[in-house]
């Protein structure tokens, strides 16, 4: 990611935040709050469905 301009780093930032939350992080520092909140909410929804399996 180091050679990408900051505007092109969102995908990596969202993936990093998603992995952190998946592994139990309660707080993540981000620059694009809206996109990160959407990603975390989607991840929480997926995780809730995973817990419902029989």
PDB file of C-alpha atoms in Angstrom, residues 7-16:
ATOM      1  CA  UNK A   7      -7.169   8.100  -1.932  1.00  0.00           C
ATOM      2  CA  UNK A   8      -6.489   4.611  -3.341  1.00  0.00           C
ATOM      3  CA  UNK A   9      -5.876   2.929   0.013  1.00  0.00           C
ATOM      4  CA  UNK A  10      -9.491   2.556   1.165  1.00  0.00           C
ATOM      5  CA  UNK A  11      -9.816  -1.120   0.226  1.00  0.00           C
ATOM      6  CA  UNK A  12      -6.794  -2.075   2.309  1.00  0.00           C
ATOM      7  CA  UNK A  13      -7.975   0.042   5.225  1.00  0.00           C
ATOM      8  CA  UNK A  14     -11.425  -1.562   5.179  1.00  0.00           C
ATOM      9  CA  UNK A  15      -9.948  -5.054   4.995  1.00  0.00           C
ATOM     10  CA  UNK A  16      -7.645  -4.288   7.923  1.00  0.00           C
TER      11      UNK A  16
END
